[in-house]
Amino acid sequence: MTNEHATAVIDAYLEADSLPVPHAILVGGPWGSGKTYFLEEIYEPGRQKLAREKGFYRTPFLFVSLFGATSAAEVENRMHRAASPGEVAIGKIAGTAVTGVGEAFKVKDAVNTTLDWIAKKASRRHVDYILIFDDLERVEEGALGEIMGLVNSFITTHKRRVILVGDEAKLLQIHAETNWKEQNEKIVGRRVLIEPDVENVIRTSVSMVEDEATKAFMTERLDALVHLARRSDVANLRNLSWAIVNGARFVRALLSDPDISKDHVARTMLVVVATTLWYRSGKLDKAALNRLPNLSMTLMARSMGRRDDRDVEDPETTAAKLFSETFAELAVDSPPLEYHLIVDFEGSGILTDTDFVAWTKSQFGFGQGRSEPSWRRLWHSYERPMAETDAAVEELRDELTRGDHTKRGPILHAAGLAIKLRKAGDTRLTGNQEIVSFFKSYIDGLVEQGKLGRKKIDPLPLEYDGSGGLGFNSKETPEFAEIVNYLAERQAEVLQIDRKERADVIVREAEAGDLEALHKLNMMNDELSRNPVLVDIAVERMATLIAKDVPSLNIGARLLAYRYHDARHGDPLLTEMSWARQVYEAVLRKMADWPEHHRFMATENLQGLIRHYQRGHHPDDQIIPVAAGAEETDAAGDGKDASSA
């Protein structure tokens, strides 16, 4: 059993009728090793259960955290709160600000600290507990000596049993000025080191899963989870618990659809748990996860070609390779989900079940009438029958001929596979055409038909070029890199067209009477406010809309003033500046026909607002040019008397 030695040492300490030398014991181990968990969830419950079975009483533990404690008095107060939470809540102990160990007494320790008067009633209550002081290393710097004086008084003056819990390495590091080594010499008599109880934590974490179906599924696979956790070499029990939490969430999503096989759910669970363990422990980061898809192919290509010292020394590839070797049976370089989903969930705790399930079914062919995509079957040709691989080649060729694949991921998969197959002398995917020109023509055809999928913005993108948890590295071959870049350019063109169409719709809404719609062009987080989408709006059209009346002029003035305020010289948005100046001048011409009183007031407002928000901008980025030497005068006047300019 794990930590048998620790159990024996603590038993001997607590059961001794008297101690030859009064002392505390220190339960040590690194952060996350399970020190508190061992005492609170394993040792103490077992100790009390044995006492009940034998029909005798054992003094219970009182756990008191020292996290952030700044003084002995504060520790006393925490002791009272832990021992009498109900009385603290309703204020039954009137006049007791702190509680403690006896009547007025002096603590004589390494720093000769004297405690204040302590309430007798609380003192008697605390005698009913064995004191467990947790998080010892997290005491505020400078307070350790005083708090150890308090502990010393418990041990020597009041003959109490005390267990300290902390990471001694951190104590030596954090409390170097207090000199922990000297502080504890006459206080700590025995030490026990807690070993992480991986199996117990995994089993307990699974038992705490709330969804019953998920719990039952994971319980059936406990041995696999424990084996994986041990192989991960992760000792931090908090990370182990979090890994089970993350794995359970993905299992719950997949179990919601009976079409998804249990084997696939189990593999997804294990990949999520393994990835979470290494990601939280710092053994993997996003850059290393980027290397995992197609890792075996990348390493093979490097071994067959000219070696590059930069590739050999690349730490992300090294980490990815170690992860792949550690969990070889999971085939983590061909995962059952996209790694960014795990990273995203780790950061947010949010997983959209319907989207994840739909993606899984589409990628792996689960459900009635579904089949695994041809490019995915071809990707796994190294483990499939030759006849099945040949069928996948023919199927993917026919799909490319018809233009079936419109999204970035499958297109790039097909390109990567074509390059890979050509090395083996197979050019069927492109009908014997040159690969780069074939895929450029393929992409152009999709654009002409309006079928090319828009590239979605991923808040946590992984950098491999593909989808479905698989991908090729565009750095591996110049041909693939050229296709990747060309696809990105054409998608950017399509996206810009979409943006301009959205802008035109907004202007039409304003022309139809919804003037407030123009504010959509200034929304801080919308891509329309960051890209030059107005240059195709006719100047006369916009000027006519703005100069229609005072309300439309006010909104138009804010559009021109706000839209370019945060842009800096060289920003692509400022390529609209010539258009904006033309609109401004056209508006002034149209306002010349307004009645004089309204024209004067409106012009002053328009010019004042624009000048205020263009202050500090490069002269090329100003709608209303400011004459040399006039900038300071204009700024001092804050736009007043603007019509005289």
XYZ file of C-alpha atoms in Angstrom:
645
model
C 0.000 0.000 0.000
C 1.258 3.509 -0.851
C 2.609 5.563 2.098
C 2.686 2.654 4.573
C 5.824 4.132 6.134
C 4.084 7.490 6.659
C 1.134 5.736 8.300
C 3.449 3.854 10.673
C 5.357 7.009 11.693
C 2.192 9.030 12.372
C 0.579 6.111 14.268
C 3.617 5.811 16.530
C 3.627 9.555 17.184
C -0.060 9.793 18.053
C -0.271 6.591 20.106
C 2.733 7.243 22.337
C 1.681 7.783 25.946
C 4.452 10.324 26.318
C 7.134 11.723 24.099
C 10.750 11.463 25.319
C 11.329 14.907 23.803
C 8.291 17.099 22.989
C 8.152 17.583 19.223
C 5.979 17.925 16.150
C 6.232 15.832 13.008
C 6.520 17.240 9.512
C 4.556 15.634 6.692
C 6.490 16.717 3.625
C 6.509 16.441 -0.135
C 6.373 18.772 -3.152
C 3.309 20.842 -3.987
C 0.566 18.671 -5.400
C 2.009 15.412 -4.061
C -1.101 14.786 -1.939
C 0.043 15.594 1.603
C -3.243 17.125 2.706
C -5.217 14.594 0.682
C -3.408 11.740 2.436
C -4.114 13.111 5.917
C -7.665 14.326 5.277
C -9.038 11.673 2.925
C -7.035 8.536 3.682
C -5.227 8.497 7.021
C -7.729 10.246 9.321
C -10.885 8.500 7.960
C -9.124 5.136 8.274
C -7.938 5.947 11.781
C -11.417 6.944 12.957
C -13.049 3.945 11.272
C -10.717 1.553 13.091
C -11.475 3.296 16.380
C -15.234 2.888 15.874
C -14.824 -0.770 15.011
C -12.871 -1.354 18.229
C -15.253 0.763 20.286
C -12.930 3.462 21.563
C -12.477 7.207 21.023
C -9.655 8.879 19.128
C -9.062 12.615 19.249
C -9.949 14.023 15.825
C -7.776 16.186 13.601
C -8.284 19.943 13.357
C -7.008 21.192 9.997
C -5.812 24.797 10.026
C -4.408 26.351 6.841
C -1.526 28.767 7.269
C -1.820 30.070 3.707
C -1.059 33.798 3.861
C -0.975 33.897 7.682
C 0.748 37.038 8.934
C 0.866 36.500 12.706
C 0.329 34.007 15.532
C -2.855 35.874 16.510
C -4.283 35.311 13.048
C -3.481 31.590 13.326
C -5.309 31.501 16.667
C -8.328 33.063 15.022
C -8.244 30.476 12.251
C -8.080 27.708 14.844
C -11.236 28.983 16.455
C -13.024 29.253 13.132
C -12.048 25.693 12.251
C -13.052 24.297 15.670
C -16.289 26.266 16.085
C -17.571 27.439 12.694
C -21.153 27.672 13.952
C -20.295 29.866 16.904
C -18.177 32.121 14.706
C -21.085 32.545 12.324
C -23.614 33.615 14.951
C -21.227 35.390 17.282
C -21.886 33.339 20.423
C -18.442 33.990 21.848
C -18.828 37.664 22.553
C -15.740 39.788 22.851
C -13.357 37.115 21.556
C -11.372 38.559 18.691
C -8.828 35.728 18.668
C -8.845 32.325 20.322
C -6.126 30.052 21.536
C -4.297 27.764 23.801
C -4.660 29.067 27.323
C -4.537 31.995 29.669
C -1.964 34.689 29.185
C 1.347 32.959 28.523
C 4.567 33.822 26.863
C 5.977 31.899 23.917
C 9.705 31.541 24.148
C 11.108 30.354 20.843
C 13.680 31.220 18.221
C 12.297 34.734 17.893
C 11.021 35.200 21.500
C 7.485 36.153 20.431
C 4.875 36.993 23.090
C 1.248 36.211 22.361
C -1.663 38.295 23.636
C -4.256 37.134 26.102
C -6.231 34.112 24.802
C -9.762 33.115 25.745
C -10.058 30.205 28.197
C -13.207 28.804 26.665
C -11.626 28.479 23.243
C -8.531 26.951 24.796
C -10.552 24.120 26.348
C -12.278 23.476 23.048
C -9.005 23.192 21.111
C -7.708 20.564 23.532
C -10.257 18.247 21.933
C -8.235 18.161 18.693
C -4.915 17.095 17.285
C -3.639 20.162 15.442
C -2.767 19.888 11.753
C -1.097 23.045 10.448
C -1.234 22.904 6.643
C 0.487 25.014 3.950
C 3.381 25.859 6.253
C 5.571 27.109 3.400
C 2.850 29.587 2.379
C 3.044 31.640 5.558
C 3.748 35.286 4.724
C 7.439 36.094 4.684
C 8.578 37.457 8.012
C 5.825 35.742 10.029
C 7.269 32.230 10.140
C 9.289 32.768 13.315
C 6.312 34.051 15.298
C 4.052 31.247 14.093
C 6.669 28.600 14.862
C 6.828 30.122 18.349
C 3.115 29.436 18.699
C 3.649 25.841 17.557
C 6.479 25.486 20.070
C 4.182 26.625 22.885
C 1.607 23.979 21.947
C 4.255 21.279 22.060
C 6.340 22.240 25.097
C 3.954 24.157 27.367
C 0.664 22.416 26.608
C 1.922 18.950 25.591
C -0.143 18.912 22.417
C 0.348 16.670 19.399
C 1.039 18.800 16.294
C 1.452 17.747 12.669
C 2.995 20.277 10.293
C 2.332 19.929 6.569
C 4.583 21.571 4.009
C 7.175 21.396 1.275
C 10.509 21.662 3.060
C 12.359 22.546 -0.113
C 10.054 25.548 -0.536
C 10.459 26.452 3.140
C 14.216 26.670 2.685
C 13.759 28.704 -0.494
C 10.929 31.092 0.439
C 11.834 31.633 4.085
C 15.593 31.830 3.716
C 15.811 35.035 5.789
C 13.889 33.448 8.679
C 16.305 30.512 8.550
C 13.865 27.608 8.571
C 16.655 25.134 9.317
C 17.375 26.703 12.709
C 13.709 27.440 13.426
C 12.628 23.812 13.255
C 15.549 22.099 15.050
C 13.828 21.833 18.434
C 10.290 21.671 17.027
C 10.323 19.032 14.286
C 11.366 15.644 15.643
C 10.256 13.300 12.869
C 9.710 13.652 9.128
C 7.616 11.611 6.736
C 7.628 11.993 2.957
C 4.326 11.475 1.149
C 4.440 9.627 -2.156
C 1.709 10.512 -4.670
C -1.039 7.901 -4.452
C -1.873 7.960 -8.146
C -4.263 5.014 -8.142
C -6.310 6.313 -5.222
C -6.631 9.788 -6.762
C -7.725 8.410 -10.130
C -10.300 6.106 -8.535
C -11.601 8.831 -6.238
C -11.781 11.382 -9.073
C -13.772 8.975 -11.243
C -16.128 8.225 -8.354
C -16.860 11.958 -8.069
C -17.972 12.333 -11.718
C -21.545 13.637 -11.576
C -22.975 12.234 -14.809
C -23.892 8.625 -14.055
C -23.413 7.285 -17.598
C -19.989 8.910 -17.811
C -19.022 7.605 -14.376
C -20.060 4.059 -15.292
C -18.115 4.249 -18.582
C -14.941 5.488 -16.886
C -15.295 3.072 -13.969
C -15.246 0.166 -16.412
C -11.929 1.501 -17.699
C -10.304 2.421 -14.388
C -7.346 0.108 -14.887
C -6.535 1.755 -18.219
C -6.756 5.220 -16.640
C -4.526 4.244 -13.715
C -1.993 2.629 -16.057
C -1.939 5.758 -18.238
C -1.548 8.068 -15.234
C 1.389 6.085 -13.869
C 3.062 5.988 -17.265
C 2.669 9.758 -17.596
C 5.115 10.241 -14.704
C 2.978 13.132 -13.414
C 3.100 13.286 -9.625
C 0.957 16.358 -9.025
C -2.370 15.014 -7.764
C -4.231 18.201 -8.666
C -3.225 17.708 -12.279
C -4.333 14.086 -12.100
C -7.735 15.172 -10.813
C -8.073 17.833 -13.504
C -7.185 15.327 -16.198
C -10.073 13.103 -15.094
C -12.410 16.122 -15.044
C -11.419 17.019 -18.613
C -11.638 13.437 -19.827
C -15.084 13.031 -18.279
C -16.391 16.094 -20.096
C -15.389 14.786 -23.513
C -16.764 11.339 -22.683
C -20.096 12.870 -21.673
C -20.338 14.676 -25.013
C -19.629 11.577 -27.100
C -21.888 9.281 -25.052
C -24.797 11.565 -25.936
C -24.830 10.011 -29.425
C -25.273 6.209 -29.631
C -23.860 6.126 -33.175
C -20.335 6.791 -31.863
C -18.553 3.570 -30.954
C -17.488 2.930 -27.372
C -13.946 2.176 -28.552
C -13.719 5.643 -30.077
C -15.066 7.230 -26.877
C -12.497 5.320 -24.832
C -9.599 6.390 -27.065
C -10.761 10.003 -26.977
C -10.924 9.829 -23.170
C -7.376 8.486 -22.876
C -5.933 11.031 -25.339
C -7.633 13.896 -23.476
C -6.360 12.635 -20.106
C -2.802 12.114 -21.379
C -2.707 15.510 -23.110
C -4.128 17.307 -20.062
C -1.560 15.703 -17.758
C 1.394 16.762 -19.859
C -0.043 20.167 -20.807
C -0.796 21.159 -17.195
C 2.584 19.838 -16.061
C 4.465 21.917 -18.620
C 5.783 18.908 -20.536
C 3.800 19.990 -23.591
C 2.794 23.412 -24.847
C 0.786 24.584 -27.861
C 3.890 24.630 -30.045
C 4.661 20.985 -29.194
C 1.040 20.001 -29.838
C 1.389 21.602 -33.257
C 4.090 19.068 -34.070
C 2.040 15.987 -33.189
C -0.205 15.620 -36.252
C 1.813 13.816 -38.941
C 4.798 13.612 -36.576
C 5.777 10.126 -37.692
C 5.726 11.214 -41.337
C 7.750 14.335 -40.541
C 10.397 12.359 -38.674
C 10.529 9.778 -41.438
C 11.002 12.487 -44.082
C 13.809 14.019 -42.051
C 15.533 10.668 -41.601
C 15.417 10.034 -45.366
C 16.531 13.494 -46.386
C 19.260 15.901 -45.464
C 19.407 16.385 -41.724
C 19.001 19.899 -40.416
C 20.567 20.640 -37.043
C 17.787 23.120 -36.288
C 15.205 20.382 -36.718
C 17.143 17.961 -34.538
C 17.448 20.490 -31.714
C 13.878 21.766 -31.980
C 12.514 21.458 -28.392
C 8.870 21.351 -29.480
C 9.486 18.411 -31.806
C 11.496 16.685 -29.070
C 8.621 17.106 -26.603
C 6.079 15.896 -29.163
C 8.227 12.859 -29.965
C 8.559 11.966 -26.275
C 4.803 12.301 -25.818
C 4.198 10.088 -28.862
C 6.620 7.450 -27.596
C 5.243 7.504 -24.048
C 1.687 6.951 -25.241
C 2.486 4.954 -28.379
C -0.603 2.746 -28.135
C -2.825 5.856 -28.338
C -1.310 6.949 -31.674
C -1.334 10.564 -30.496
C 0.099 11.810 -33.802
C -3.201 10.716 -35.370
C -5.616 11.744 -32.602
C -9.388 11.202 -32.398
C -9.964 14.937 -31.930
C -8.244 18.228 -32.656
C -5.789 19.230 -29.957
C -6.970 22.820 -29.896
C -10.256 21.540 -28.420
C -8.379 20.212 -25.389
C -6.351 23.412 -25.054
C -9.486 25.524 -25.417
C -11.400 23.464 -22.862
C -8.460 23.599 -20.458
C -8.620 27.378 -20.600
C -12.377 27.928 -20.599
C -14.103 24.780 -19.335
C -16.570 25.114 -22.226
C -17.296 22.369 -24.765
C -20.184 22.528 -27.210
C -21.510 18.968 -27.356
C -23.418 19.261 -30.618
C -20.487 20.719 -32.539
C -17.992 18.199 -31.175
C -20.268 15.228 -31.808
C -21.108 16.414 -35.336
C -17.410 16.884 -36.109
C -16.546 13.434 -34.742
C -19.250 11.730 -36.787
C -18.266 13.536 -39.978
C -14.566 12.733 -39.550
C -14.865 9.094 -38.539
C -17.965 8.016 -40.415
C -20.204 7.236 -37.442
C -23.954 7.109 -38.017
C -26.339 5.830 -40.623
C -25.259 6.586 -44.178
C -21.893 7.961 -43.056
C -18.479 6.691 -44.009
C -15.001 7.763 -43.017
C -13.722 10.403 -45.482
C -11.504 9.157 -48.275
C -8.622 11.430 -47.277
C -8.680 10.083 -43.719
C -8.688 6.457 -44.950
C -5.832 7.278 -47.297
C -3.929 8.947 -44.463
C -4.052 5.656 -42.536
C -3.024 3.577 -45.541
C -0.015 2.243 -43.618
C -2.386 0.217 -41.444
C -5.148 -0.610 -43.962
C -5.464 -3.419 -46.557
C -3.979 -2.484 -49.939
C -7.338 -2.867 -51.698
C -8.939 -0.390 -49.279
C -6.148 2.103 -49.874
C -6.518 1.842 -53.639
C -10.263 2.398 -53.304
C -9.609 5.500 -51.183
C -7.261 6.917 -53.853
C -9.880 6.448 -56.558
C -12.607 7.940 -54.386
C -10.564 11.022 -53.460
C -9.581 11.535 -57.120
C -13.255 11.501 -58.142
C -14.107 13.955 -55.334
C -11.401 16.350 -56.514
C -12.618 16.054 -60.095
C -16.126 17.048 -58.980
C -14.864 19.823 -56.680
C -16.485 18.224 -53.626
C -13.961 19.524 -51.071
C -14.486 23.220 -50.374
C -12.976 23.642 -46.909
C -9.371 24.441 -46.117
C -8.578 21.275 -44.136
C -9.609 18.598 -46.660
C -8.107 20.579 -49.552
C -4.740 20.711 -47.824
C -4.994 17.059 -46.802
C -5.548 16.132 -50.434
C -2.573 18.260 -51.525
C -0.315 16.718 -48.894
C -1.425 13.226 -49.830
C -0.816 13.943 -53.528
C 2.760 15.029 -52.756
C 3.266 12.000 -50.531
C 1.906 9.560 -53.133
C 3.934 11.123 -55.938
C 7.103 10.188 -54.035
C 5.913 6.597 -54.433
C 5.269 7.126 -58.167
C 1.474 7.424 -57.817
C 0.024 10.530 -59.522
C -3.608 9.389 -59.741
C -4.974 12.054 -57.352
C -4.157 14.889 -59.757
C -4.779 12.947 -62.975
C -1.035 12.988 -63.723
C -0.996 16.827 -63.632
C 1.675 18.874 -61.882
C 0.539 19.121 -58.252
C 0.850 22.869 -57.546
C -0.868 23.943 -60.749
C -3.606 21.339 -60.236
C -4.500 22.611 -56.774
C -4.243 26.279 -57.772
C -6.715 25.597 -60.575
C -8.890 23.623 -58.159
C -8.977 26.567 -55.720
C -9.657 29.069 -58.511
C -12.594 26.969 -59.682
C -14.108 27.005 -56.197
C -13.737 30.795 -56.046
C -15.431 31.256 -59.428
C -18.341 29.092 -58.303
C -18.573 30.868 -54.938
C -17.928 27.575 -53.142
C -14.571 28.168 -51.430
C -15.070 27.893 -47.678
C -14.212 30.895 -45.535
C -11.313 30.425 -43.175
C -12.611 30.574 -39.626
C -10.677 32.508 -37.009
C -9.613 30.080 -34.295
C -9.015 31.768 -30.891
C -6.475 29.059 -30.019
C -5.115 27.947 -33.406
C -2.715 25.085 -33.895
C -0.320 25.676 -36.717
C -0.366 22.477 -38.731
C -2.026 22.731 -42.117
C -5.039 20.437 -42.039
C -7.959 19.420 -39.883
C -9.488 16.500 -38.077
C -6.527 16.246 -35.743
C -4.265 15.505 -38.730
C -2.107 17.672 -40.908
C 1.009 18.233 -42.946
C 3.745 20.675 -42.057
C 3.986 23.341 -44.743
C 7.693 23.700 -43.972
C 8.410 20.183 -45.204
C 8.115 20.852 -48.959
C 8.153 24.071 -51.039
C 5.237 22.744 -53.108
C 2.975 22.300 -50.128
C 3.950 25.702 -48.745
C 3.059 27.311 -52.094
C -0.380 25.668 -52.085
C -0.974 26.714 -48.456
C -0.083 30.333 -49.211
C -2.161 30.440 -52.394
C -5.207 29.060 -50.614
C -4.767 31.636 -47.836
C -4.590 34.461 -50.402
C -7.719 33.362 -52.229
C -9.609 32.884 -48.952
C -8.547 36.383 -47.906
C -9.922 37.751 -51.176
C -13.210 35.951 -50.645
C -13.371 37.207 -47.082
C -12.758 40.780 -48.206
C -15.583 40.477 -50.718
C -17.835 39.219 -47.928
C -16.875 42.177 -45.777
C -17.637 44.669 -48.542
C -21.000 43.029 -49.116
C -21.766 43.360 -45.404
C -20.764 47.028 -45.519
C -23.066 47.625 -48.493
C -25.967 46.005 -46.629
C -25.349 48.343 -43.679
C -25.387 51.425 -45.920
C -28.624 50.229 -47.514
C -30.158 49.842 -44.049
C -29.186 53.447 -43.266
C -30.608 54.654 -46.581
C -33.864 52.876 -45.736
C -34.200 54.954 -42.571
C -32.144 53.071 -39.940
C -29.407 55.689 -39.562
C -28.069 54.002 -36.424
C -26.967 51.074 -38.613
C -23.890 53.127 -39.599
C -22.551 52.603 -36.056
C -21.917 48.963 -37.019
C -18.977 50.242 -39.081
C -17.306 51.526 -35.910
C -17.789 48.543 -33.584
C -14.488 47.950 -31.846
C -14.332 44.152 -32.122
C -15.914 43.739 -35.546
C -13.685 43.042 -38.542
C -15.558 45.692 -40.585
C -14.052 48.363 -38.345
C -10.508 47.071 -38.925
C -10.529 46.554 -42.683
C -10.908 48.915 -45.695
C -14.423 47.905 -46.730
C -15.883 51.315 -47.647
C -13.779 52.180 -50.684
C -16.315 50.507 -52.991
C -19.176 52.586 -51.574
C -19.694 55.446 -54.062
C -18.587 58.793 -52.614
C -21.709 60.587 -53.877
C -23.914 57.883 -52.418
C -22.398 58.177 -48.928
C -22.286 61.995 -49.075
C -25.957 62.136 -50.108
C -26.879 59.910 -47.156
C -24.867 61.955 -44.628
C -25.912 65.407 -45.886
C -29.624 64.563 -45.972
C -30.412 66.347 -42.685
C -28.985 67.208 -39.272
C -29.573 63.750 -37.654
C -27.871 61.925 -40.528
C -25.016 64.460 -40.469
C -24.420 63.812 -36.761
C -24.162 60.080 -37.356
C -22.013 60.579 -40.466
C -19.678 62.888 -38.544
C -19.192 60.210 -35.878
C -18.544 57.607 -38.575
C -15.757 59.688 -40.138
C -14.306 60.782 -36.799
C -14.422 57.488 -34.864
C -13.571 55.033 -37.652
C -9.930 56.091 -38.047
C -9.228 57.350 -34.532
C -7.345 54.262 -33.248
C -5.604 53.411 -36.542
C -1.908 54.200 -36.737
C 0.194 55.206 -39.719
C 0.567 52.249 -42.070
C -2.586 50.491 -40.867
C -4.410 48.891 -43.847
C -7.628 50.613 -42.731
C -6.073 53.964 -43.600
C -6.040 53.082 -47.286
C -9.609 54.413 -47.037
C -8.333 57.897 -46.212
C -8.611 59.246 -49.773
C -12.212 57.983 -49.884
C -12.978 59.568 -46.485
C -11.607 62.972 -47.620
C -13.698 62.845 -50.781
C -16.823 62.039 -48.760
C -16.071 64.917 -46.372
C -15.596 67.407 -49.221
C -18.731 66.167 -51.007
C -20.729 66.587 -47.805
C -19.531 70.209 -47.484
C -20.576 70.909 -51.069
C -24.042 69.500 -50.464
C -24.399 71.450 -47.209
C -23.774 74.661 -49.133
C -27.435 74.523 -50.121
C -28.612 74.358 -46.483
C -30.111 77.481 -44.845
C -27.236 79.569 -43.483
C -28.007 79.218 -39.778
C -28.207 75.400 -40.002
C -25.234 75.206 -42.345
C -22.977 77.185 -39.993
C -23.862 75.161 -36.857
C -23.670 71.804 -38.640
C -20.349 72.603 -40.329
C -18.816 73.659 -37.027
C -19.950 70.437 -35.386
C -18.734 68.252 -38.277
C -15.297 69.848 -38.501
C -14.798 70.133 -34.750
C -15.531 66.450 -34.162
C -13.263 65.243 -36.982
C -10.399 67.526 -35.961
C -10.646 66.432 -32.351
C -10.326 62.723 -33.190
C -7.621 63.121 -35.842
C -5.288 65.052 -33.533
C -1.837 63.468 -33.292
C -2.273 61.520 -36.527
C 0.243 61.591 -39.361
C -0.676 64.314 -41.910
C -1.382 61.636 -44.529
C -3.942 60.094 -42.162
C -6.023 63.229 -41.527
C -9.377 63.859 -43.171
C -9.087 67.617 -42.684
C -5.492 68.646 -43.475
C -3.956 70.910 -40.854
C -1.631 73.659 -42.041
C 1.956 73.579 -40.767
C 2.175 75.242 -37.347
C -1.582 75.194 -36.890
C -1.735 71.845 -35.036
C -0.905 73.352 -31.635
C -3.370 76.200 -32.074
C -6.124 73.833 -33.089
C -5.371 71.538 -30.160
C -5.404 74.391 -27.695
C -8.746 75.531 -28.989
C -10.095 71.982 -28.883
C -11.824 72.444 -32.216
C -13.487 75.749 -31.398
C -13.989 78.203 -34.236
C -13.306 75.318 -36.569
C -15.353 76.803 -39.383
C -12.791 79.549 -39.873
C -10.155 77.057 -40.972
